[in-house]
PDB file of C-alpha atoms and ligand atoms in Angstrom:
ATOM      1  CA  MET A   1      -9.605 -23.449   0.157  1.00  0.00           C
ATOM      2  CA  SER A   2     -12.535 -21.569  -1.399  1.00  0.00           C
ATOM      3  CA  HIS A   3     -10.739 -18.359  -2.543  1.00  0.00           C
ATOM      4  CA  ASN A   4     -14.085 -16.597  -2.844  1.00  0.00           C
ATOM      5  CA  LYS A   5     -12.759 -13.300  -1.494  1.00  0.00           C
ATOM      6  CA  VAL A   6     -10.617 -11.188  -3.783  1.00  0.00           C
ATOM      7  CA  ALA A   7      -7.945  -8.668  -2.781  1.00  0.00           C
ATOM      8  CA  ILE A   8      -5.930  -6.267  -4.925  1.00  0.00           C
ATOM      9  CA  ILE A   9      -2.581  -5.264  -3.428  1.00  0.00           C
ATOM     10  CA  THR A  10      -0.798  -2.484  -5.316  1.00  0.00           C
ATOM     11  CA  GLY A  11       2.995  -2.622  -5.357  1.00  0.00           C
ATOM     12  CA  ALA A  12       3.040  -6.257  -4.267  1.00  0.00           C
ATOM     13  CA  SER A  13       6.210  -7.437  -6.005  1.00  0.00           C
ATOM     14  CA  ARG A  14       8.426  -6.432  -3.086  1.00  0.00           C
ATOM     15  CA  GLY A  15       8.550  -5.325   0.554  1.00  0.00           C
ATOM     16  CA  ILE A  16       5.360  -4.679   2.497  1.00  0.00           C
ATOM     17  CA  GLY A  17       3.117  -5.311  -0.520  1.00  0.00           C
ATOM     18  CA  ALA A  18       4.671  -8.732  -1.168  1.00  0.00           C
ATOM     19  CA  ALA A  19       4.318  -9.729   2.499  1.00  0.00           C
ATOM     20  CA  THR A  20       0.695  -8.574   2.407  1.00  0.00           C
ATOM     21  CA  ALA A  21      -0.063 -10.561  -0.749  1.00  0.00           C
ATOM     22  CA  ARG A  22       1.445 -13.689   0.814  1.00  0.00           C
ATOM     23  CA  LEU A  23      -0.591 -13.241   4.005  1.00  0.00           C
ATOM     24  CA  PHE A  24      -3.910 -12.667   2.209  1.00  0.00           C
ATOM     25  CA  ALA A  25      -3.256 -15.676  -0.027  1.00  0.00           C
ATOM     26  CA  ALA A  26      -2.413 -17.866   2.974  1.00  0.00           C
ATOM     27  CA  GLN A  27      -5.727 -16.787   4.526  1.00  0.00           C
ATOM     28  CA  GLY A  28      -7.700 -17.923   1.486  1.00  0.00           C
ATOM     29  CA  TYR A  29      -8.019 -14.743  -0.570  1.00  0.00           C
ATOM     30  CA  ALA A  30      -7.550 -14.774  -4.325  1.00  0.00           C
ATOM     31  CA  VAL A  31      -4.913 -12.076  -4.713  1.00  0.00           C
ATOM     32  CA  CYS A  32      -3.915  -9.668  -7.462  1.00  0.00           C
ATOM     33  CA  ILE A  33      -0.202  -8.859  -7.258  1.00  0.00           C
ATOM     34  CA  ASN A  34       0.243  -5.499  -8.965  1.00  0.00           C
ATOM     35  CA  TYR A  35       3.702  -4.193  -9.851  1.00  0.00           C
ATOM     36  CA  LEU A  36       5.353  -1.519 -11.979  1.00  0.00           C
ATOM     37  CA  ASN A  37       8.610  -2.885 -13.492  1.00  0.00           C
ATOM     38  CA  ASN A  38       9.882  -5.831 -11.523  1.00  0.00           C
ATOM     39  CA  GLN A  39       8.180  -8.743 -13.248  1.00  0.00           C
ATOM     40  CA  VAL A  40      10.712 -11.259 -11.887  1.00  0.00           C
ATOM     41  CA  ALA A  41       9.980 -10.301  -8.287  1.00  0.00           C
ATOM     42  CA  ALA A  42       6.203 -10.300  -8.890  1.00  0.00           C
ATOM     43  CA  GLU A  43       6.365 -13.755 -10.472  1.00  0.00           C
ATOM     44  CA  LYS A  44       8.411 -15.067  -7.533  1.00  0.00           C
ATOM     45  CA  VAL A  45       5.663 -13.952  -5.127  1.00  0.00           C
ATOM     46  CA  GLN A  46       3.110 -15.551  -7.444  1.00  0.00           C
ATOM     47  CA  SER A  47       4.934 -18.888  -7.718  1.00  0.00           C
ATOM     48  CA  ASP A  48       5.413 -19.078  -3.938  1.00  0.00           C
ATOM     49  CA  ILE A  49       1.684 -18.494  -3.425  1.00  0.00           C
ATOM     50  CA  LEU A  50       0.692 -21.045  -6.063  1.00  0.00           C
ATOM     51  CA  GLN A  51       3.036 -23.605  -4.517  1.00  0.00           C
ATOM     52  CA  GLN A  52       1.262 -23.156  -1.181  1.00  0.00           C
ATOM     53  CA  GLY A  53      -2.079 -23.877  -2.849  1.00  0.00           C
ATOM     54  CA  GLY A  54      -3.115 -20.223  -3.113  1.00  0.00           C
ATOM     55  CA  LYS A  55      -4.762 -18.406  -5.988  1.00  0.00           C
ATOM     56  CA  CYS A  56      -3.266 -15.270  -7.527  1.00  0.00           C
ATOM     57  CA  ILE A  57      -2.501 -13.322 -10.669  1.00  0.00           C
ATOM     58  CA  THR A  58       0.115 -10.695 -11.458  1.00  0.00           C
ATOM     59  CA  VAL A  59      -0.838  -7.495 -13.286  1.00  0.00           C
ATOM     60  CA  GLN A  60       1.694  -4.934 -14.446  1.00  0.00           C
ATOM     61  CA  ALA A  61       0.131  -1.487 -14.178  1.00  0.00           C
ATOM     62  CA  ASP A  62       1.340   1.983 -13.258  1.00  0.00           C
ATOM     63  CA  VAL A  63      -1.274   2.827 -10.645  1.00  0.00           C
ATOM     64  CA  SER A  64      -0.660   6.554 -11.024  1.00  0.00           C
ATOM     65  CA  GLN A  65      -2.156   6.383 -14.545  1.00  0.00           C
ATOM     66  CA  PRO A  66      -5.941   6.241 -15.093  1.00  0.00           C
ATOM     67  CA  ASP A  67      -5.796   3.932 -18.139  1.00  0.00           C
ATOM     68  CA  ASP A  68      -3.523   1.468 -16.350  1.00  0.00           C
ATOM     69  CA  VAL A  69      -5.798   1.465 -13.306  1.00  0.00           C
ATOM     70  CA  HIS A  70      -8.830   0.715 -15.496  1.00  0.00           C
ATOM     71  CA  ARG A  71      -6.913  -2.150 -17.093  1.00  0.00           C
ATOM     72  CA  LEU A  72      -5.830  -3.487 -13.678  1.00  0.00           C
ATOM     73  CA  PHE A  73      -9.382  -3.582 -12.301  1.00  0.00           C
ATOM     74  CA  ALA A  74     -10.785  -5.015 -15.547  1.00  0.00           C
ATOM     75  CA  ALA A  75      -8.222  -7.846 -15.400  1.00  0.00           C
ATOM     76  CA  VAL A  76      -9.234  -8.627 -11.823  1.00  0.00           C
ATOM     77  CA  ASP A  77     -12.965  -8.533 -12.695  1.00  0.00           C
ATOM     78  CA  LYS A  78     -12.335 -11.011 -15.475  1.00  0.00           C
ATOM     79  CA  GLU A  79      -9.805 -13.356 -13.878  1.00  0.00           C
ATOM     80  CA  LEU A  80     -10.655 -13.321 -10.158  1.00  0.00           C
ATOM     81  CA  GLY A  81     -14.156 -11.845  -9.821  1.00  0.00           C
ATOM     82  CA  LYS A  82     -15.688  -9.301  -7.460  1.00  0.00           C
ATOM     83  CA  ILE A  83     -13.170  -7.585  -5.195  1.00  0.00           C
ATOM     84  CA  SER A  84     -13.762  -7.128  -1.490  1.00  0.00           C
ATOM     85  CA  VAL A  85     -10.375  -5.671  -0.471  1.00  0.00           C
ATOM     86  CA  LEU A  86      -8.095  -3.013  -1.948  1.00  0.00           C
ATOM     87  CA  VAL A  87      -4.718  -2.285  -0.368  1.00  0.00           C
ATOM     88  CA  ASN A  88      -3.231   0.976  -1.669  1.00  0.00           C
ATOM     89  CA  ASN A  89       0.404   0.176  -0.950  1.00  0.00           C
ATOM     90  CA  ALA A  90       2.463   1.234  -4.011  1.00  0.00           C
ATOM     91  CA  ALA A  91       4.661   4.273  -3.433  1.00  0.00           C
ATOM     92  CA  ILE A  92       8.059   5.725  -4.233  1.00  0.00           C
ATOM     93  CA  LEU A  93      10.577   7.918  -2.536  1.00  0.00           C
ATOM     94  CA  GLN A  94      13.620   9.521  -4.067  1.00  0.00           C
ATOM     95  CA  GLN A  95      17.118  10.578  -3.036  1.00  0.00           C
ATOM     96  CA  GLN A  96      17.447  12.221   0.381  1.00  0.00           C
ATOM     97  CA  CYS A  97      17.947  16.016   0.116  1.00  0.00           C
ATOM     98  CA  ARG A  98      16.812  19.369   1.441  1.00  0.00           C
ATOM     99  CA  MET A  99      13.529  20.828   0.228  1.00  0.00           C
ATOM    100  CA  GLU A 100      15.134  23.565  -1.898  1.00  0.00           C
ATOM    101  CA  ASP A 101      16.877  20.859  -3.935  1.00  0.00           C
ATOM    102  CA  ILE A 102      13.678  19.024  -4.864  1.00  0.00           C
ATOM    103  CA  SER A 103      12.710  19.797  -8.473  1.00  0.00           C
ATOM    104  CA  ALA A 104       9.126  20.553  -9.429  1.00  0.00           C
ATOM    105  CA  GLN A 105       9.202  17.486 -11.652  1.00  0.00           C
ATOM    106  CA  ARG A 106      10.274  15.220  -8.789  1.00  0.00           C
ATOM    107  CA  PHE A 107       7.610  16.702  -6.514  1.00  0.00           C
ATOM    108  CA  SER A 108       4.958  15.976  -9.155  1.00  0.00           C
ATOM    109  CA  GLU A 109       6.203  12.417  -9.702  1.00  0.00           C
ATOM    110  CA  VAL A 110       6.137  11.584  -6.009  1.00  0.00           C
ATOM    111  CA  LEU A 111       2.677  13.066  -5.502  1.00  0.00           C
ATOM    112  CA  LEU A 112       1.387  11.370  -8.649  1.00  0.00           C
ATOM    113  CA  THR A 113       2.634   7.926  -7.635  1.00  0.00           C
ATOM    114  CA  ASN A 114       1.804   8.114  -3.953  1.00  0.00           C
ATOM    115  CA  VAL A 115      -1.459  10.072  -3.932  1.00  0.00           C
ATOM    116  CA  MET A 116      -3.045   9.878  -7.389  1.00  0.00           C
ATOM    117  CA  SER A 117      -2.674   6.068  -7.253  1.00  0.00           C
ATOM    118  CA  CYS A 118      -4.620   5.920  -4.014  1.00  0.00           C
ATOM    119  CA  PHE A 119      -7.338   8.174  -5.451  1.00  0.00           C
ATOM    120  CA  LEU A 120      -7.646   6.316  -8.774  1.00  0.00           C
ATOM    121  CA  CYS A 121      -7.661   2.802  -7.286  1.00  0.00           C
ATOM    122  CA  SER A 122     -10.074   3.761  -4.509  1.00  0.00           C
ATOM    123  CA  GLN A 123     -12.441   5.229  -7.091  1.00  0.00           C
ATOM    124  CA  GLN A 124     -12.504   1.946  -9.021  1.00  0.00           C
ATOM    125  CA  ALA A 125     -12.929  -0.041  -5.813  1.00  0.00           C
ATOM    126  CA  VAL A 126     -15.851   2.096  -4.625  1.00  0.00           C
ATOM    127  CA  LYS A 127     -17.591   1.664  -7.987  1.00  0.00           C
ATOM    128  CA  ARG A 128     -17.451  -2.101  -7.423  1.00  0.00           C
ATOM    129  CA  MET A 129     -17.962  -2.354  -3.636  1.00  0.00           C
ATOM    130  CA  SER A 130     -20.456   0.370  -2.756  1.00  0.00           C
ATOM    131  CA  ARG A 131     -24.039  -0.658  -2.034  1.00  0.00           C
ATOM    132  CA  LEU A 132     -24.953   2.552  -3.858  1.00  0.00           C
ATOM    133  CA  HIS A 133     -23.706   0.879  -7.037  1.00  0.00           C
ATOM    134  CA  GLY A 134     -25.132  -2.587  -6.263  1.00  0.00           C
ATOM    135  CA  GLY A 135     -21.934  -3.869  -4.612  1.00  0.00           C
ATOM    136  CA  ALA A 136     -21.625  -6.031  -1.523  1.00  0.00           C
ATOM    137  CA  GLY A 137     -19.310  -3.755   0.493  1.00  0.00           C
ATOM    138  CA  GLY A 138     -15.647  -4.228   1.288  1.00  0.00           C
ATOM    139  CA  ALA A 139     -12.570  -2.677   2.814  1.00  0.00           C
ATOM    140  CA  ILE A 140      -9.859  -0.327   1.608  1.00  0.00           C
ATOM    141  CA  VAL A 141      -6.565  -0.100   3.486  1.00  0.00           C
ATOM    142  CA  ASN A 142      -4.143   2.681   2.631  1.00  0.00           C
ATOM    143  CA  VAL A 143      -0.438   2.512   3.434  1.00  0.00           C
ATOM    144  CA  SER A 144       0.797   5.883   4.645  1.00  0.00           C
ATOM    145  CA  SER A 145       3.877   6.513   6.790  1.00  0.00           C
ATOM    146  CA  VAL A 146       5.122   7.947  10.059  1.00  0.00           C
ATOM    147  CA  ALA A 147       6.520  10.603   7.685  1.00  0.00           C
ATOM    148  CA  ALA A 148       3.041  12.134   7.459  1.00  0.00           C
ATOM    149  CA  ARG A 149       3.592  13.218  11.075  1.00  0.00           C
ATOM    150  CA  THR A 150       7.356  13.907  11.130  1.00  0.00           C
ATOM    151  CA  GLY A 151       7.539  15.708   7.743  1.00  0.00           C
ATOM    152  CA  SER A 152      10.908  14.011   6.940  1.00  0.00           C
ATOM    153  CA  PRO A 153      13.060  17.173   7.150  1.00  0.00           C
ATOM    154  CA  ASN A 154      16.383  17.008   5.254  1.00  0.00           C
ATOM    155  CA  GLU A 155      15.329  13.727   3.674  1.00  0.00           C
ATOM    156  CA  TYR A 156      12.163  13.782   1.593  1.00  0.00           C
ATOM    157  CA  THR A 157       9.575  16.429   2.443  1.00  0.00           C
ATOM    158  CA  ASP A 158       7.853  15.624  -0.871  1.00  0.00           C
ATOM    159  CA  TYR A 159       7.294  12.015   0.205  1.00  0.00           C
ATOM    160  CA  ALA A 160       6.105  13.141   3.662  1.00  0.00           C
ATOM    161  CA  ALA A 161       3.631  15.575   2.081  1.00  0.00           C
ATOM    162  CA  SER A 162       2.295  12.790  -0.129  1.00  0.00           C
ATOM    163  CA  LYS A 163       1.659  10.644   2.937  1.00  0.00           C
ATOM    164  CA  GLY A 164      -0.121  13.537   4.657  1.00  0.00           C
ATOM    165  CA  ALA A 165      -2.438  13.579   1.649  1.00  0.00           C
ATOM    166  CA  VAL A 166      -2.989   9.815   1.948  1.00  0.00           C
ATOM    167  CA  ASP A 167      -4.030  10.291   5.590  1.00  0.00           C
ATOM    168  CA  THR A 168      -6.528  12.971   4.585  1.00  0.00           C
ATOM    169  CA  LEU A 169      -7.918  10.874   1.733  1.00  0.00           C
ATOM    170  CA  THR A 170      -8.392   8.056   4.234  1.00  0.00           C
ATOM    171  CA  ARG A 171     -10.576  10.195   6.497  1.00  0.00           C
ATOM    172  CA  GLY A 172     -12.543  11.801   3.699  1.00  0.00           C
ATOM    173  CA  LEU A 173     -13.337   8.617   1.829  1.00  0.00           C
ATOM    174  CA  ALA A 174     -14.064   6.659   5.018  1.00  0.00           C
ATOM    175  CA  LEU A 175     -16.773   9.134   6.010  1.00  0.00           C
ATOM    176  CA  GLU A 176     -18.121   9.384   2.471  1.00  0.00           C
ATOM    177  CA  VAL A 177     -18.706   5.626   2.065  1.00  0.00           C
ATOM    178  CA  ALA A 178     -19.305   4.531   5.663  1.00  0.00           C
ATOM    179  CA  GLY A 179     -23.036   4.127   5.018  1.00  0.00           C
ATOM    180  CA  GLU A 180     -22.439   2.075   1.864  1.00  0.00           C
ATOM    181  CA  GLY A 181     -20.737  -0.998   3.360  1.00  0.00           C
ATOM    182  CA  ILE A 182     -17.146   0.106   2.811  1.00  0.00           C
ATOM    183  CA  ARG A 183     -14.621   0.663   5.577  1.00  0.00           C
ATOM    184  CA  VAL A 184     -11.495   2.713   4.824  1.00  0.00           C
ATOM    185  CA  ASN A 185      -8.511   2.628   7.156  1.00  0.00           C
ATOM    186  CA  CYS A 186      -4.787   3.218   7.047  1.00  0.00           C
ATOM    187  CA  VAL A 187      -1.535   1.834   8.409  1.00  0.00           C
ATOM    188  CA  ARG A 188       1.407   4.132   9.041  1.00  0.00           C
ATOM    189  CA  PRO A 189       4.659   2.152   9.095  1.00  0.00           C
ATOM    190  CA  GLY A 190       7.890   3.489  10.598  1.00  0.00           C
ATOM    191  CA  LEU A 191      11.316   2.096   9.747  1.00  0.00           C
ATOM    192  CA  ILE A 192      10.764  -1.224   7.986  1.00  0.00           C
ATOM    193  CA  TYR A 193      13.439  -3.385   6.348  1.00  0.00           C
ATOM    194  CA  THR A 194      12.640  -3.089   2.606  1.00  0.00           C
ATOM    195  CA  ASP A 195      14.304  -1.894  -0.608  1.00  0.00           C
ATOM    196  CA  MET A 196      12.672   1.516  -0.243  1.00  0.00           C
ATOM    197  CA  HIS A 197      15.545   2.949   1.795  1.00  0.00           C
ATOM    198  CA  ALA A 198      17.988   2.112  -1.002  1.00  0.00           C
ATOM    199  CA  SER A 199      15.737   4.126  -3.339  1.00  0.00           C
ATOM    200  CA  GLY A 200      16.269   7.057  -0.985  1.00  0.00           C
ATOM    201  CA  GLY A 201      20.041   6.572  -1.264  1.00  0.00           C
ATOM    202  CA  GLU A 202      20.643   4.902   2.104  1.00  0.00           C
ATOM    203  CA  PRO A 203      20.147   1.115   2.149  1.00  0.00           C
ATOM    204  CA  GLY A 204      21.306   0.911   5.786  1.00  0.00           C
ATOM    205  CA  ARG A 205      18.942   3.639   7.052  1.00  0.00           C
ATOM    206  CA  VAL A 206      16.892   1.364   9.317  1.00  0.00           C
ATOM    207  CA  ASP A 207      19.994   0.101  11.135  1.00  0.00           C
ATOM    208  CA  ARG A 208      21.391   3.638  11.479  1.00  0.00           C
ATOM    209  CA  LEU A 209      18.201   4.885  13.120  1.00  0.00           C
ATOM    210  CA  LYS A 210      16.959   1.820  15.010  1.00  0.00           C
ATOM    211  CA  SER A 211      18.368   2.923  18.384  1.00  0.00           C
ATOM    212  CA  LYS A 212      15.922   5.866  18.270  1.00  0.00           C
ATOM    213  CA  ILE A 213      12.951   3.474  18.018  1.00  0.00           C
ATOM    214  CA  PRO A 214      11.437   2.741  21.467  1.00  0.00           C
ATOM    215  CA  LEU A 215      11.244  -0.993  20.651  1.00  0.00           C
ATOM    216  CA  GLN A 216      14.963  -0.786  19.754  1.00  0.00           C
ATOM    217  CA  ARG A 217      14.747  -2.448  16.341  1.00  0.00           C
ATOM    218  CA  GLY A 218      13.530  -2.010  12.801  1.00  0.00           C
ATOM    219  CA  GLY A 219      10.241  -3.516  11.696  1.00  0.00           C
ATOM    220  CA  HIS A 220       9.610  -6.337   9.244  1.00  0.00           C
ATOM    221  CA  PRO A 221       7.198  -6.237   6.297  1.00  0.00           C
ATOM    222  CA  GLU A 222       5.234  -9.147   7.785  1.00  0.00           C
ATOM    223  CA  GLU A 223       4.497  -7.081  10.910  1.00  0.00           C
ATOM    224  CA  VAL A 224       2.911  -4.357   8.787  1.00  0.00           C
ATOM    225  CA  ALA A 225       1.033  -6.950   6.728  1.00  0.00           C
ATOM    226  CA  GLU A 226      -0.649  -8.256   9.904  1.00  0.00           C
ATOM    227  CA  ALA A 227      -2.070  -4.799  10.671  1.00  0.00           C
ATOM    228  CA  ILE A 228      -3.242  -4.387   7.070  1.00  0.00           C
ATOM    229  CA  PHE A 229      -4.909  -7.787   7.183  1.00  0.00           C
ATOM    230  CA  TRP A 230      -6.716  -7.040  10.424  1.00  0.00           C
ATOM    231  CA  LEU A 231      -8.048  -3.746   9.056  1.00  0.00           C
ATOM    232  CA  ALA A 232      -9.245  -5.495   5.882  1.00  0.00           C
ATOM    233  CA  THR A 233     -11.219  -8.259   7.568  1.00  0.00           C
ATOM    234  CA  GLU A 234     -14.377  -8.545   9.628  1.00  0.00           C
ATOM    235  CA  LYS A 235     -12.204  -8.758  12.769  1.00  0.00           C
ATOM    236  CA  SER A 236     -12.173  -4.948  12.568  1.00  0.00           C
ATOM    237  CA  SER A 237     -15.847  -4.614  11.598  1.00  0.00           C
ATOM    238  CA  PHE A 238     -16.474  -1.525  13.811  1.00  0.00           C
ATOM    239  CA  VAL A 239     -13.333   0.330  12.696  1.00  0.00           C
ATOM    240  CA  THR A 240     -13.272   2.960   9.958  1.00  0.00           C
ATOM    241  CA  GLY A 241     -11.505   6.221   9.161  1.00  0.00           C
ATOM    242  CA  THR A 242      -8.626   5.474  11.464  1.00  0.00           C
ATOM    243  CA  PHE A 243      -4.927   4.618  11.607  1.00  0.00           C
ATOM    244  CA  ILE A 244      -2.635   1.945  12.995  1.00  0.00           C
ATOM    245  CA  ASP A 245       0.928   3.144  13.544  1.00  0.00           C
ATOM    246  CA  THR A 246       3.232   0.157  12.931  1.00  0.00           C
ATOM    247  CA  ASN A 247       6.412   1.901  13.972  1.00  0.00           C
ATOM    248  CA  GLY A 248       7.784   0.406  17.180  1.00  0.00           C
ATOM    249  CA  GLY A 249       6.602   3.380  19.237  1.00  0.00           C
ATOM    250  CA  LEU A 250       8.199   6.254  17.297  1.00  0.00           C
TER     251      LEU A 250
HETATM  252  P1  LIG B   1       9.401  -1.014  -1.843  1.00  0.00           P
HETATM  253  O1  LIG B   1      10.089  -2.181  -1.232  1.00  0.00           O
HETATM  254  O2  LIG B   1      10.212   0.095  -2.442  1.00  0.00           O
HETATM  255  O3  LIG B   1       8.356  -1.573  -2.939  1.00  0.00           O
HETATM  256  C1  LIG B   1       7.583  -0.659  -3.660  1.00  0.00           C
HETATM  257  C2  LIG B   1       6.538  -1.408  -4.451  1.00  0.00           C
HETATM  258  O4  LIG B   1       5.706  -0.457  -5.139  1.00  0.00           O
HETATM  259  C3  LIG B   1       7.141  -2.304  -5.535  1.00  0.00           C
HETATM  260  O5  LIG B   1       6.339  -3.451  -5.633  1.00  0.00           O
HETATM  261  C4  LIG B   1       7.015  -1.446  -6.798  1.00  0.00           C
HETATM  262  O6  LIG B   1       6.936  -2.212  -8.002  1.00  0.00           O
HETATM  263  C5  LIG B   1       5.682  -0.768  -6.515  1.00  0.00           C
HETATM  264  N1  LIG B   1       5.446   0.469  -7.271  1.00  0.00           N
HETATM  265  C6  LIG B   1       6.149   1.621  -7.248  1.00  0.00           C
HETATM  266  N2  LIG B   1       5.577   2.534  -8.070  1.00  0.00           N
HETATM  267  C7  LIG B   1       4.502   1.933  -8.625  1.00  0.00           C
HETATM  268  C8  LIG B   1       3.527   2.332  -9.568  1.00  0.00           C
HETATM  269  N3  LIG B   1       3.547   3.568 -10.111  1.00  0.00           N
HETATM  270  N4  LIG B   1       2.570   1.449  -9.942  1.00  0.00           N
HETATM  271  C9  LIG B   1       2.546   0.203  -9.418  1.00  0.00           C
HETATM  272  N5  LIG B   1       3.441  -0.235  -8.505  1.00  0.00           N
HETATM  273  C10 LIG B   1       4.405   0.623  -8.130  1.00  0.00           C
HETATM  274  O7  LIG B   1       8.420  -0.304  -0.802  1.00  0.00           O
HETATM  275  P2  LIG B   1       7.982  -0.706   0.693  1.00  0.00           P
HETATM  276  O8  LIG B   1       9.020  -0.226   1.622  1.00  0.00           O
HETATM  277  O9  LIG B   1       7.500  -2.086   0.744  1.00  0.00           O
HETATM  278  O10 LIG B   1       6.762   0.305   0.864  1.00  0.00           O
HETATM  279  C11 LIG B   1       5.413  -0.092   0.768  1.00  0.00           C
HETATM  280  C12 LIG B   1       4.548   1.006   1.338  1.00  0.00           C
HETATM  281  O11 LIG B   1       4.920   1.232   2.708  1.00  0.00           O
HETATM  282  C13 LIG B   1       4.699   2.343   0.635  1.00  0.00           C
HETATM  283  O12 LIG B   1       3.447   3.005   0.597  1.00  0.00           O
HETATM  284  C14 LIG B   1       5.648   3.108   1.548  1.00  0.00           C
HETATM  285  O13 LIG B   1       5.509   4.505   1.416  1.00  0.00           O
HETATM  286  C15 LIG B   1       5.187   2.614   2.903  1.00  0.00           C
HETATM  287  N6  LIG B   1       6.180   2.782   3.964  1.00  0.00           N
HETATM  288  C16 LIG B   1       7.350   2.068   3.954  1.00  0.00           C
HETATM  289  C17 LIG B   1       8.262   2.262   4.994  1.00  0.00           C
HETATM  290  C18 LIG B   1       9.565   1.513   5.087  1.00  0.00           C
HETATM  291  O14 LIG B   1      10.331   1.776   6.023  1.00  0.00           O
HETATM  292  N7  LIG B   1       9.862   0.614   4.159  1.00  0.00           N
HETATM  293  C19 LIG B   1       7.979   3.185   6.009  1.00  0.00           C
HETATM  294  C20 LIG B   1       6.798   3.897   5.953  1.00  0.00           C
HETATM  295  C21 LIG B   1       5.897   3.679   4.938  1.00  0.00           C
HETATM  296  P3  LIG B   1       8.290  -2.721  -8.777  1.00  0.00           P
HETATM  297  O15 LIG B   1       8.872  -3.828  -7.934  1.00  0.00           O
HETATM  298  O16 LIG B   1       7.775  -3.213 -10.079  1.00  0.00           O
HETATM  299  O17 LIG B   1       9.191  -1.549  -8.873  1.00  0.00           O
END
């Protein structure tokens, strides 16, 4: 395989990000697996990809922090070369509660991780991909959530608000760079089987709520990865500024 296309997937040690990294690698992309803390999980994704003949690196970086984001992109420039795809996937959610119980500090943390990361990484990607800056174009795919629409009452309104911001950033940036060879799109997953629900205090949340999903089941990370992949490749060459809801019909 040639591995001449390079993709950065943020938060790729686990869940949807890991499935996305595996899919891009299987399709011949050289992949950067970014993670925050879980080096063991990131290295497991890496070793699986290498075993399949893929090319990838792992880079620890907190993508909500400008210096870390600079370091992440510099590592990719040096070790993999020119990027053509950025997937803004990393995000957190915290314990389920009512809005009046969310502290200002928690609200800031969630917005910083989920929105600032998308802004900072997209900025670095545009500097490398835009024809305005001598780049060859590319694609950015943001990972939002059905929560942007539902608002997640009694669970995590902070997280839902952060995803609303990701949707708006998607539209704004897509229109800003559409004439420069960059497409910007977004997937909005629903209830997907990953560790994220345990972070919210309810590991079994998908199974509790799956009967409310029109397709009558929870989703799998690989099903979201397929939508991300399609939006990132030339198969979707006339698509920008839009959203794919991977949520079983919710
Ligand atoms: P997950 O299993 O909790 O994994 C989160 C990933 O993000 C991990 O790789 C984690 O790294 C990384 N991460 C967290 N903060 C980071 C930071 N500051 N810098 C770099 N990496 C960071 O999450 P998931 O369920 O796969 O979610 C992926 C995306 O889908 C998120 O945007 C989420 O909001 C969205 N989504 C998920 C669902 C769902 O039902 N699961 C539904 C709607 C939307 P470590 O392993 O090092 O901690």
